[in-house]
């Protein structure tokens, strides 16, 4: 069986600074992998490469057996045509620390936009799907509210509904609770947990260690542009093998 995601020897530089120094990762359908690690270790960069928001200089990323972003012919590596990259980008959905909702559009209109513009659905179809997903994140009653009328936690749930409504094979979450007031964190984590329980494949960059422990099938610890350690949550959080991970956990309030 092919993996859902297969990353081999991924190298990424910004100018002359190498920030991903050979990352390998293989993920099956339905897995929930949390990525933890210090600020600057390359977590966001890894997600952005998978989503083709960043170019990368070496290695390969394949989703569902399709090589993402580049093709190699006669030993020459070339970026795929932009239209192909746009199509491949739709294999993944991404939610960020900043929700990036359109402020002049209602919650429902934000979710509908990609369905109509990219998926070419009729407005009626798109509205029905938007309502289904807003319901799933507990916000059907707020569908006609504008982002400014919603709390940060509610806005983030709309952003997650918007990404998932596009039917990606893999969801990427990058610190989606980091910008929220503490009392709003949990409602967002609960939404992600429910999606995980439904079998959605996800890569989750998070500082919420208790959540990572509870929701993940596997945890990856990024350290200075490499995978420092990986394993199941019990091994990782309770019996770290490397000094680096043990140190990181001490500073990250896992208790
Ligand atoms: N656009 C950029 N230009 C130059 N360096 C960058 C850029 N984005 C990130 N970096 C650097 O890449 C490294 C990894 O960053 P990042 O992937 O954001 O880490 P993390 O998400 O783990 O905090 C850091 O040293 C950061 O300063
Ligand atoms: Mg980051």
PDB file of C-alpha atoms and ligand atoms in Angstrom:
ATOM      1  CA  UNK A   1       0.000   0.000   0.000  1.00  0.00           C
ATOM      2  CA  UNK A   2       1.378   3.442  -0.845  1.00  0.00           C
ATOM      3  CA  UNK A   3       1.770   5.919   1.980  1.00  0.00           C
ATOM      4  CA  UNK A   4      -0.426   8.975   2.123  1.00  0.00           C
ATOM      5  CA  UNK A   5       2.669  11.110   2.629  1.00  0.00           C
ATOM      6  CA  UNK A   6       6.244  10.154   1.867  1.00  0.00           C
ATOM      7  CA  UNK A   7       8.993  12.675   2.495  1.00  0.00           C
ATOM      8  CA  UNK A   8      12.522  11.662   1.589  1.00  0.00           C
ATOM      9  CA  UNK A   9      15.671  13.571   2.443  1.00  0.00           C
ATOM     10  CA  UNK A  10      13.960  16.966   2.324  1.00  0.00           C
ATOM     11  CA  UNK A  11      16.377  19.886   2.181  1.00  0.00           C
ATOM     12  CA  UNK A  12      15.300  23.511   2.321  1.00  0.00           C
ATOM     13  CA  UNK A  13      17.473  26.600   2.315  1.00  0.00           C
ATOM     14  CA  UNK A  14      16.674  30.264   2.736  1.00  0.00           C
ATOM     15  CA  UNK A  15      19.555  31.809   0.826  1.00  0.00           C
ATOM     16  CA  UNK A  16      22.609  30.060   2.173  1.00  0.00           C
ATOM     17  CA  UNK A  17      21.002  29.021   5.452  1.00  0.00           C
ATOM     18  CA  UNK A  18      19.863  25.434   5.486  1.00  0.00           C
ATOM     19  CA  UNK A  19      16.758  25.099   7.678  1.00  0.00           C
ATOM     20  CA  UNK A  20      15.698  21.542   6.751  1.00  0.00           C
ATOM     21  CA  UNK A  21      18.718  19.260   6.671  1.00  0.00           C
ATOM     22  CA  UNK A  22      17.390  15.960   5.395  1.00  0.00           C
ATOM     23  CA  UNK A  23      13.925  15.176   6.770  1.00  0.00           C
ATOM     24  CA  UNK A  24      12.307  11.785   6.183  1.00  0.00           C
ATOM     25  CA  UNK A  25       8.722  11.040   7.098  1.00  0.00           C
ATOM     26  CA  UNK A  26       6.266   8.410   6.058  1.00  0.00           C
ATOM     27  CA  UNK A  27       2.615   8.633   7.005  1.00  0.00           C
ATOM     28  CA  UNK A  28      -0.341   6.331   6.429  1.00  0.00           C
ATOM     29  CA  UNK A  29      -3.940   7.258   5.732  1.00  0.00           C
ATOM     30  CA  UNK A  30      -5.749   8.092   8.972  1.00  0.00           C
ATOM     31  CA  UNK A  31      -2.632   8.792  11.006  1.00  0.00           C
ATOM     32  CA  UNK A  32      -2.451  11.792  13.299  1.00  0.00           C
ATOM     33  CA  UNK A  33       1.110  13.004  13.722  1.00  0.00           C
ATOM     34  CA  UNK A  34       2.062  15.837  16.033  1.00  0.00           C
ATOM     35  CA  UNK A  35       5.220  17.789  15.373  1.00  0.00           C
ATOM     36  CA  UNK A  36       6.836  19.357  18.415  1.00  0.00           C
ATOM     37  CA  UNK A  37      10.098  21.205  18.876  1.00  0.00           C
ATOM     38  CA  UNK A  38      11.645  24.538  19.786  1.00  0.00           C
ATOM     39  CA  UNK A  39      10.958  27.730  17.928  1.00  0.00           C
ATOM     40  CA  UNK A  40      13.114  27.872  14.796  1.00  0.00           C
ATOM     41  CA  UNK A  41      13.555  24.093  14.483  1.00  0.00           C
ATOM     42  CA  UNK A  42      11.831  23.992  11.068  1.00  0.00           C
ATOM     43  CA  UNK A  43       8.284  22.843  11.863  1.00  0.00           C
ATOM     44  CA  UNK A  44       6.474  25.555   9.900  1.00  0.00           C
ATOM     45  CA  UNK A  45       8.912  25.267   7.019  1.00  0.00           C
ATOM     46  CA  UNK A  46       8.216  21.548   6.759  1.00  0.00           C
ATOM     47  CA  UNK A  47       4.439  22.115   6.532  1.00  0.00           C
ATOM     48  CA  UNK A  48       4.897  24.915   4.026  1.00  0.00           C
ATOM     49  CA  UNK A  49       7.005  22.668   1.794  1.00  0.00           C
ATOM     50  CA  UNK A  50       4.323  19.953   1.891  1.00  0.00           C
ATOM     51  CA  UNK A  51       1.737  22.557   0.893  1.00  0.00           C
ATOM     52  CA  UNK A  52       4.088  24.025  -1.771  1.00  0.00           C
ATOM     53  CA  UNK A  53       4.000  27.446  -0.163  1.00  0.00           C
ATOM     54  CA  UNK A  54       7.793  27.169  -0.155  1.00  0.00           C
ATOM     55  CA  UNK A  55      10.195  25.863  -2.741  1.00  0.00           C
ATOM     56  CA  UNK A  56      12.706  23.296  -1.595  1.00  0.00           C
ATOM     57  CA  UNK A  57      16.072  22.434  -3.031  1.00  0.00           C
ATOM     58  CA  UNK A  58      16.514  18.743  -2.372  1.00  0.00           C
ATOM     59  CA  UNK A  59      14.617  15.558  -1.669  1.00  0.00           C
ATOM     60  CA  UNK A  60      11.088  14.562  -2.578  1.00  0.00           C
ATOM     61  CA  UNK A  61       7.607  14.853  -1.162  1.00  0.00           C
ATOM     62  CA  UNK A  62       4.880  12.548  -2.443  1.00  0.00           C
ATOM     63  CA  UNK A  63       1.213  12.605  -1.500  1.00  0.00           C
ATOM     64  CA  UNK A  64      -0.817   9.538  -2.416  1.00  0.00           C
ATOM     65  CA  UNK A  65       2.039   8.434  -4.656  1.00  0.00           C
ATOM     66  CA  UNK A  66       2.230  11.731  -6.590  1.00  0.00           C
ATOM     67  CA  UNK A  67       5.470  13.656  -6.398  1.00  0.00           C
ATOM     68  CA  UNK A  68       4.693  17.185  -5.268  1.00  0.00           C
ATOM     69  CA  UNK A  69       6.080  20.320  -6.875  1.00  0.00           C
ATOM     70  CA  UNK A  70       8.949  18.961  -8.918  1.00  0.00           C
ATOM     71  CA  UNK A  71       9.698  16.414 -11.579  1.00  0.00           C
ATOM     72  CA  UNK A  72      13.028  15.013 -12.628  1.00  0.00           C
ATOM     73  CA  UNK A  73      13.679  14.199 -16.273  1.00  0.00           C
ATOM     74  CA  UNK A  74      17.084  13.211 -17.646  1.00  0.00           C
ATOM     75  CA  UNK A  75      18.604  13.990 -14.287  1.00  0.00           C
ATOM     76  CA  UNK A  76      17.318  17.581 -14.304  1.00  0.00           C
ATOM     77  CA  UNK A  77      14.951  18.655 -11.536  1.00  0.00           C
ATOM     78  CA  UNK A  78      12.278  21.116 -12.599  1.00  0.00           C
ATOM     79  CA  UNK A  79       9.378  22.832 -10.888  1.00  0.00           C
ATOM     80  CA  UNK A  80       6.085  21.517 -12.210  1.00  0.00           C
ATOM     81  CA  UNK A  81       3.784  23.887 -14.120  1.00  0.00           C
ATOM     82  CA  UNK A  82       1.881  26.248 -11.799  1.00  0.00           C
ATOM     83  CA  UNK A  83      -1.480  24.808 -12.747  1.00  0.00           C
ATOM     84  CA  UNK A  84      -0.296  21.357 -11.718  1.00  0.00           C
ATOM     85  CA  UNK A  85       1.077  22.755  -8.471  1.00  0.00           C
ATOM     86  CA  UNK A  86      -2.255  24.439  -7.725  1.00  0.00           C
ATOM     87  CA  UNK A  87      -4.004  21.114  -8.273  1.00  0.00           C
ATOM     88  CA  UNK A  88      -1.526  19.353  -6.001  1.00  0.00           C
ATOM     89  CA  UNK A  89      -1.850  22.010  -3.337  1.00  0.00           C
ATOM     90  CA  UNK A  90      -5.524  21.066  -3.057  1.00  0.00           C
ATOM     91  CA  UNK A  91      -4.472  17.616  -1.815  1.00  0.00           C
ATOM     92  CA  UNK A  92      -3.706  19.307   1.476  1.00  0.00           C
ATOM     93  CA  UNK A  93      -5.634  21.790   3.582  1.00  0.00           C
ATOM     94  CA  UNK A  94      -3.869  24.128   5.954  1.00  0.00           C
ATOM     95  CA  UNK A  95      -4.864  26.080   9.046  1.00  0.00           C
ATOM     96  CA  UNK A  96      -2.513  28.678  10.509  1.00  0.00           C
ATOM     97  CA  UNK A  97      -1.985  30.588  13.705  1.00  0.00           C
ATOM     98  CA  UNK A  98      -3.622  33.587  12.001  1.00  0.00           C
ATOM     99  CA  UNK A  99      -7.063  32.658  10.722  1.00  0.00           C
ATOM    100  CA  UNK A 100      -6.942  34.790   7.550  1.00  0.00           C
ATOM    101  CA  UNK A 101     -10.698  34.985   7.147  1.00  0.00           C
ATOM    102  CA  UNK A 102     -12.065  37.643   4.803  1.00  0.00           C
ATOM    103  CA  UNK A 103     -13.459  40.288   7.187  1.00  0.00           C
ATOM    104  CA  UNK A 104     -16.151  41.533   4.817  1.00  0.00           C
ATOM    105  CA  UNK A 105     -17.641  38.058   4.298  1.00  0.00           C
ATOM    106  CA  UNK A 106     -19.830  36.046   6.653  1.00  0.00           C
ATOM    107  CA  UNK A 107     -18.645  32.762   8.142  1.00  0.00           C
ATOM    108  CA  UNK A 108     -20.676  30.825   5.561  1.00  0.00           C
ATOM    109  CA  UNK A 109     -19.387  32.977   2.684  1.00  0.00           C
ATOM    110  CA  UNK A 110     -15.790  32.403   3.820  1.00  0.00           C
ATOM    111  CA  UNK A 111     -16.314  28.643   3.717  1.00  0.00           C
ATOM    112  CA  UNK A 112     -18.199  28.792   0.399  1.00  0.00           C
ATOM    113  CA  UNK A 113     -15.623  30.875  -1.448  1.00  0.00           C
ATOM    114  CA  UNK A 114     -13.176  28.108  -2.381  1.00  0.00           C
ATOM    115  CA  UNK A 115     -15.977  25.677  -3.125  1.00  0.00           C
ATOM    116  CA  UNK A 116     -17.462  28.051  -5.703  1.00  0.00           C
ATOM    117  CA  UNK A 117     -14.259  29.557  -7.114  1.00  0.00           C
ATOM    118  CA  UNK A 118     -11.955  26.534  -7.068  1.00  0.00           C
ATOM    119  CA  UNK A 119     -14.250  23.513  -6.959  1.00  0.00           C
ATOM    120  CA  UNK A 120     -16.765  25.211  -9.294  1.00  0.00           C
ATOM    121  CA  UNK A 121     -19.747  24.162  -7.186  1.00  0.00           C
ATOM    122  CA  UNK A 122     -23.098  25.876  -7.567  1.00  0.00           C
ATOM    123  CA  UNK A 123     -23.863  28.351  -4.784  1.00  0.00           C
ATOM    124  CA  UNK A 124     -26.591  26.064  -3.442  1.00  0.00           C
ATOM    125  CA  UNK A 125     -24.244  23.091  -3.279  1.00  0.00           C
ATOM    126  CA  UNK A 126     -21.516  25.188  -1.705  1.00  0.00           C
ATOM    127  CA  UNK A 127     -23.911  26.638   0.866  1.00  0.00           C
ATOM    128  CA  UNK A 128     -25.132  23.184   1.879  1.00  0.00           C
ATOM    129  CA  UNK A 129     -21.567  21.951   2.323  1.00  0.00           C
ATOM    130  CA  UNK A 130     -20.517  25.092   4.198  1.00  0.00           C
ATOM    131  CA  UNK A 131     -23.437  24.642   6.578  1.00  0.00           C
ATOM    132  CA  UNK A 132     -22.566  20.999   7.088  1.00  0.00           C
ATOM    133  CA  UNK A 133     -18.997  21.873   8.090  1.00  0.00           C
ATOM    134  CA  UNK A 134     -19.957  24.882  10.179  1.00  0.00           C
ATOM    135  CA  UNK A 135     -22.304  22.538  12.007  1.00  0.00           C
ATOM    136  CA  UNK A 136     -19.456  20.080  12.544  1.00  0.00           C
ATOM    137  CA  UNK A 137     -17.347  22.761  14.212  1.00  0.00           C
ATOM    138  CA  UNK A 138     -20.313  23.881  16.314  1.00  0.00           C
ATOM    139  CA  UNK A 139     -20.984  27.160  14.517  1.00  0.00           C
ATOM    140  CA  UNK A 140     -24.056  26.661  12.380  1.00  0.00           C
ATOM    141  CA  UNK A 141     -25.905  29.266  14.449  1.00  0.00           C
ATOM    142  CA  UNK A 142     -23.136  31.784  13.610  1.00  0.00           C
ATOM    143  CA  UNK A 143     -23.094  31.206   9.870  1.00  0.00           C
ATOM    144  CA  UNK A 144     -24.274  34.719   9.039  1.00  0.00           C
ATOM    145  CA  UNK A 145     -21.875  36.441  11.423  1.00  0.00           C
ATOM    146  CA  UNK A 146     -18.857  38.346  10.186  1.00  0.00           C
ATOM    147  CA  UNK A 147     -15.405  37.459  11.552  1.00  0.00           C
ATOM    148  CA  UNK A 148     -15.396  40.645  13.643  1.00  0.00           C
ATOM    149  CA  UNK A 149     -18.517  39.407  15.430  1.00  0.00           C
ATOM    150  CA  UNK A 150     -16.876  36.103  16.373  1.00  0.00           C
ATOM    151  CA  UNK A 151     -14.367  35.241  19.096  1.00  0.00           C
ATOM    152  CA  UNK A 152     -10.862  34.146  18.128  1.00  0.00           C
ATOM    153  CA  UNK A 153     -11.739  30.527  18.862  1.00  0.00           C
ATOM    154  CA  UNK A 154     -14.839  30.761  16.683  1.00  0.00           C
ATOM    155  CA  UNK A 155     -12.891  32.387  13.855  1.00  0.00           C
ATOM    156  CA  UNK A 156     -10.313  29.619  13.994  1.00  0.00           C
ATOM    157  CA  UNK A 157     -13.076  27.005  13.838  1.00  0.00           C
ATOM    158  CA  UNK A 158     -14.467  28.729  10.727  1.00  0.00           C
ATOM    159  CA  UNK A 159     -10.978  28.666   9.204  1.00  0.00           C
ATOM    160  CA  UNK A 160     -10.720  24.938   9.928  1.00  0.00           C
ATOM    161  CA  UNK A 161     -14.183  24.321   8.441  1.00  0.00           C
ATOM    162  CA  UNK A 162     -13.127  26.283   5.356  1.00  0.00           C
ATOM    163  CA  UNK A 163     -10.032  24.134   4.858  1.00  0.00           C
ATOM    164  CA  UNK A 164     -11.784  20.826   5.455  1.00  0.00           C
ATOM    165  CA  UNK A 165     -14.779  21.641   3.251  1.00  0.00           C
ATOM    166  CA  UNK A 166     -12.350  21.511   0.319  1.00  0.00           C
ATOM    167  CA  UNK A 167     -11.965  17.788   0.987  1.00  0.00           C
ATOM    168  CA  UNK A 168      -8.191  17.535   1.344  1.00  0.00           C
ATOM    169  CA  UNK A 169      -6.520  14.165   1.798  1.00  0.00           C
ATOM    170  CA  UNK A 170      -4.302  15.579   4.507  1.00  0.00           C
ATOM    171  CA  UNK A 171      -4.842  18.451   6.953  1.00  0.00           C
ATOM    172  CA  UNK A 172      -1.903  20.531   8.139  1.00  0.00           C
ATOM    173  CA  UNK A 173      -2.318  22.527  11.351  1.00  0.00           C
ATOM    174  CA  UNK A 174       0.349  25.068  12.284  1.00  0.00           C
ATOM    175  CA  UNK A 175       0.011  26.239  15.884  1.00  0.00           C
ATOM    176  CA  UNK A 176      -3.653  26.995  15.413  1.00  0.00           C
ATOM    177  CA  UNK A 177      -4.189  27.817  19.073  1.00  0.00           C
ATOM    178  CA  UNK A 178      -1.113  29.986  19.653  1.00  0.00           C
ATOM    179  CA  UNK A 179      -2.850  33.293  18.973  1.00  0.00           C
ATOM    180  CA  UNK A 180      -5.868  32.517  21.147  1.00  0.00           C
ATOM    181  CA  UNK A 181      -6.702  33.584  24.670  1.00  0.00           C
ATOM    182  CA  UNK A 182      -6.225  30.565  26.960  1.00  0.00           C
ATOM    183  CA  UNK A 183      -9.932  30.090  27.593  1.00  0.00           C
ATOM    184  CA  UNK A 184     -10.562  29.686  23.838  1.00  0.00           C
ATOM    185  CA  UNK A 185      -7.891  27.078  23.177  1.00  0.00           C
ATOM    186  CA  UNK A 186      -9.896  24.091  24.219  1.00  0.00           C
ATOM    187  CA  UNK A 187     -12.851  24.561  21.872  1.00  0.00           C
ATOM    188  CA  UNK A 188     -10.442  24.522  18.925  1.00  0.00           C
ATOM    189  CA  UNK A 189      -8.542  21.473  20.188  1.00  0.00           C
ATOM    190  CA  UNK A 190     -11.840  19.644  20.678  1.00  0.00           C
ATOM    191  CA  UNK A 191     -12.769  20.290  17.048  1.00  0.00           C
ATOM    192  CA  UNK A 192      -9.431  18.901  15.861  1.00  0.00           C
ATOM    193  CA  UNK A 193      -9.787  15.899  18.139  1.00  0.00           C
ATOM    194  CA  UNK A 194     -13.247  15.111  16.743  1.00  0.00           C
ATOM    195  CA  UNK A 195     -11.887  15.284  13.194  1.00  0.00           C
ATOM    196  CA  UNK A 196      -9.038  12.953  14.178  1.00  0.00           C
ATOM    197  CA  UNK A 197     -11.510  10.486  15.635  1.00  0.00           C
ATOM    198  CA  UNK A 198     -13.394  10.558  12.322  1.00  0.00           C
ATOM    199  CA  UNK A 199     -10.238   9.310  10.590  1.00  0.00           C
ATOM    200  CA  UNK A 200      -8.946  12.531   9.049  1.00  0.00           C
ATOM    201  CA  UNK A 201      -5.194  12.308   8.344  1.00  0.00           C
ATOM    202  CA  UNK A 202      -3.394  15.194  10.022  1.00  0.00           C
ATOM    203  CA  UNK A 203      -0.017  16.708  10.699  1.00  0.00           C
ATOM    204  CA  UNK A 204      -0.284  18.990  13.697  1.00  0.00           C
ATOM    205  CA  UNK A 205       2.406  21.427  14.772  1.00  0.00           C
ATOM    206  CA  UNK A 206       1.567  22.279  18.346  1.00  0.00           C
ATOM    207  CA  UNK A 207       2.859  23.524  21.680  1.00  0.00           C
ATOM    208  CA  UNK A 208      -0.081  21.875  23.437  1.00  0.00           C
ATOM    209  CA  UNK A 209       1.766  18.863  24.777  1.00  0.00           C
ATOM    210  CA  UNK A 210      -1.142  17.306  26.631  1.00  0.00           C
ATOM    211  CA  UNK A 211      -3.201  17.494  23.435  1.00  0.00           C
ATOM    212  CA  UNK A 212      -0.367  15.974  21.371  1.00  0.00           C
ATOM    213  CA  UNK A 213      -0.108  13.182  23.906  1.00  0.00           C
ATOM    214  CA  UNK A 214      -3.812  12.418  23.751  1.00  0.00           C
ATOM    215  CA  UNK A 215      -4.617  12.811  20.070  1.00  0.00           C
ATOM    216  CA  UNK A 216      -1.539  11.592  18.171  1.00  0.00           C
ATOM    217  CA  UNK A 217      -0.751   8.169  16.847  1.00  0.00           C
ATOM    218  CA  UNK A 218       2.845   9.350  16.472  1.00  0.00           C
ATOM    219  CA  UNK A 219       4.945  12.295  17.569  1.00  0.00           C
ATOM    220  CA  UNK A 220       7.882  13.847  15.732  1.00  0.00           C
ATOM    221  CA  UNK A 221      10.386  16.008  17.584  1.00  0.00           C
ATOM    222  CA  UNK A 222      12.103  18.493  15.290  1.00  0.00           C
ATOM    223  CA  UNK A 223      15.527  19.660  16.344  1.00  0.00           C
ATOM    224  CA  UNK A 224      17.592  22.147  14.321  1.00  0.00           C
ATOM    225  CA  UNK A 225      16.173  21.166  10.948  1.00  0.00           C
ATOM    226  CA  UNK A 226      16.207  17.422  11.522  1.00  0.00           C
ATOM    227  CA  UNK A 227      13.949  14.862  13.111  1.00  0.00           C
ATOM    228  CA  UNK A 228      15.544  14.506  16.521  1.00  0.00           C
ATOM    229  CA  UNK A 229      13.357  11.666  17.685  1.00  0.00           C
ATOM    230  CA  UNK A 230      10.033  10.078  16.832  1.00  0.00           C
ATOM    231  CA  UNK A 231       7.776   7.499  18.361  1.00  0.00           C
ATOM    232  CA  UNK A 232       4.404   6.899  19.905  1.00  0.00           C
ATOM    233  CA  UNK A 233       3.212   9.497  22.411  1.00  0.00           C
ATOM    234  CA  UNK A 234       3.896   7.332  25.452  1.00  0.00           C
ATOM    235  CA  UNK A 235       7.505   6.706  24.461  1.00  0.00           C
ATOM    236  CA  UNK A 236       8.081  10.292  23.462  1.00  0.00           C
ATOM    237  CA  UNK A 237       6.572  12.037  26.457  1.00  0.00           C
ATOM    238  CA  UNK A 238       7.235   9.501  29.193  1.00  0.00           C
ATOM    239  CA  UNK A 239      10.514   7.874  28.094  1.00  0.00           C
ATOM    240  CA  UNK A 240      12.395  10.226  25.777  1.00  0.00           C
ATOM    241  CA  UNK A 241      15.522   8.572  24.406  1.00  0.00           C
ATOM    242  CA  UNK A 242      17.521  11.671  23.598  1.00  0.00           C
ATOM    243  CA  UNK A 243      18.771  14.319  25.976  1.00  0.00           C
ATOM    244  CA  UNK A 244      17.487  17.004  23.571  1.00  0.00           C
ATOM    245  CA  UNK A 245      13.906  15.807  23.758  1.00  0.00           C
ATOM    246  CA  UNK A 246      14.085  15.375  27.533  1.00  0.00           C
ATOM    247  CA  UNK A 247      15.339  18.972  27.817  1.00  0.00           C
ATOM    248  CA  UNK A 248      12.656  20.254  25.472  1.00  0.00           C
ATOM    249  CA  UNK A 249       9.885  18.545  27.429  1.00  0.00           C
ATOM    250  CA  UNK A 250      11.161  20.073  30.676  1.00  0.00           C
ATOM    251  CA  UNK A 251      10.720  23.545  29.230  1.00  0.00           C
ATOM    252  CA  UNK A 252       7.386  22.891  27.564  1.00  0.00           C
ATOM    253  CA  UNK A 253       5.075  22.298  30.501  1.00  0.00           C
ATOM    254  CA  UNK A 254       4.076  18.709  29.869  1.00  0.00           C
ATOM    255  CA  UNK A 255       2.565  17.573  33.120  1.00  0.00           C
TER     256      UNK A 255
HETATM  257  N1  LIG B   1      11.209  33.524   5.030  1.00  0.00           N
HETATM  258  C1  LIG B   1      12.324  33.189   5.706  1.00  0.00           C
HETATM  259  N2  LIG B   1      13.526  33.695   5.360  1.00  0.00           N
HETATM  260  C2  LIG B   1      14.651  33.367   6.022  1.00  0.00           C
HETATM  261  N3  LIG B   1      14.694  32.501   7.050  1.00  0.00           N
HETATM  262  C3  LIG B   1      13.530  31.968   7.448  1.00  0.00           C
HETATM  263  C4  LIG B   1      12.292  32.273   6.810  1.00  0.00           C
HETATM  264  N4  LIG B   1      11.302  31.579   7.429  1.00  0.00           N
HETATM  265  C5  LIG B   1      11.911  30.877   8.405  1.00  0.00           C
HETATM  266  N5  LIG B   1      13.232  31.103   8.415  1.00  0.00           N
HETATM  267  C6  LIG B   1      14.210  30.483   9.337  1.00  0.00           C
HETATM  268  O1  LIG B   1      14.099  29.076   9.217  1.00  0.00           O
HETATM  269  C7  LIG B   1      14.254  28.446  10.470  1.00  0.00           C
HETATM  270  C8  LIG B   1      13.063  27.549  10.737  1.00  0.00           C
HETATM  271  O2  LIG B   1      11.913  28.362  10.894  1.00  0.00           O
HETATM  272  P1  LIG B   1      10.457  27.767  11.108  1.00  0.00           P
HETATM  273  O3  LIG B   1      10.218  26.687  10.139  1.00  0.00           O
HETATM  274  O4  LIG B   1       9.529  28.928  11.113  1.00  0.00           O
HETATM  275  O5  LIG B   1      10.589  27.161  12.572  1.00  0.00           O
HETATM  276  P2  LIG B   1       9.461  26.738  13.613  1.00  0.00           P
HETATM  277  O6  LIG B   1       8.149  26.724  12.911  1.00  0.00           O
HETATM  278  O7  LIG B   1       9.898  25.400  14.111  1.00  0.00           O
HETATM  279  O8  LIG B   1       9.519  27.778  14.701  1.00  0.00           O
HETATM  280  C9  LIG B   1      14.432  29.556  11.492  1.00  0.00           C
HETATM  281  O9  LIG B   1      15.804  29.692  11.750  1.00  0.00           O
HETATM  282  C10 LIG B   1      13.890  30.768  10.788  1.00  0.00           C
HETATM  283  O10 LIG B   1      14.532  31.930  11.233  1.00  0.00           O
HETATM  284 MG1  LIG B   2       6.410  27.776  13.300  1.00  0.00          MG
END
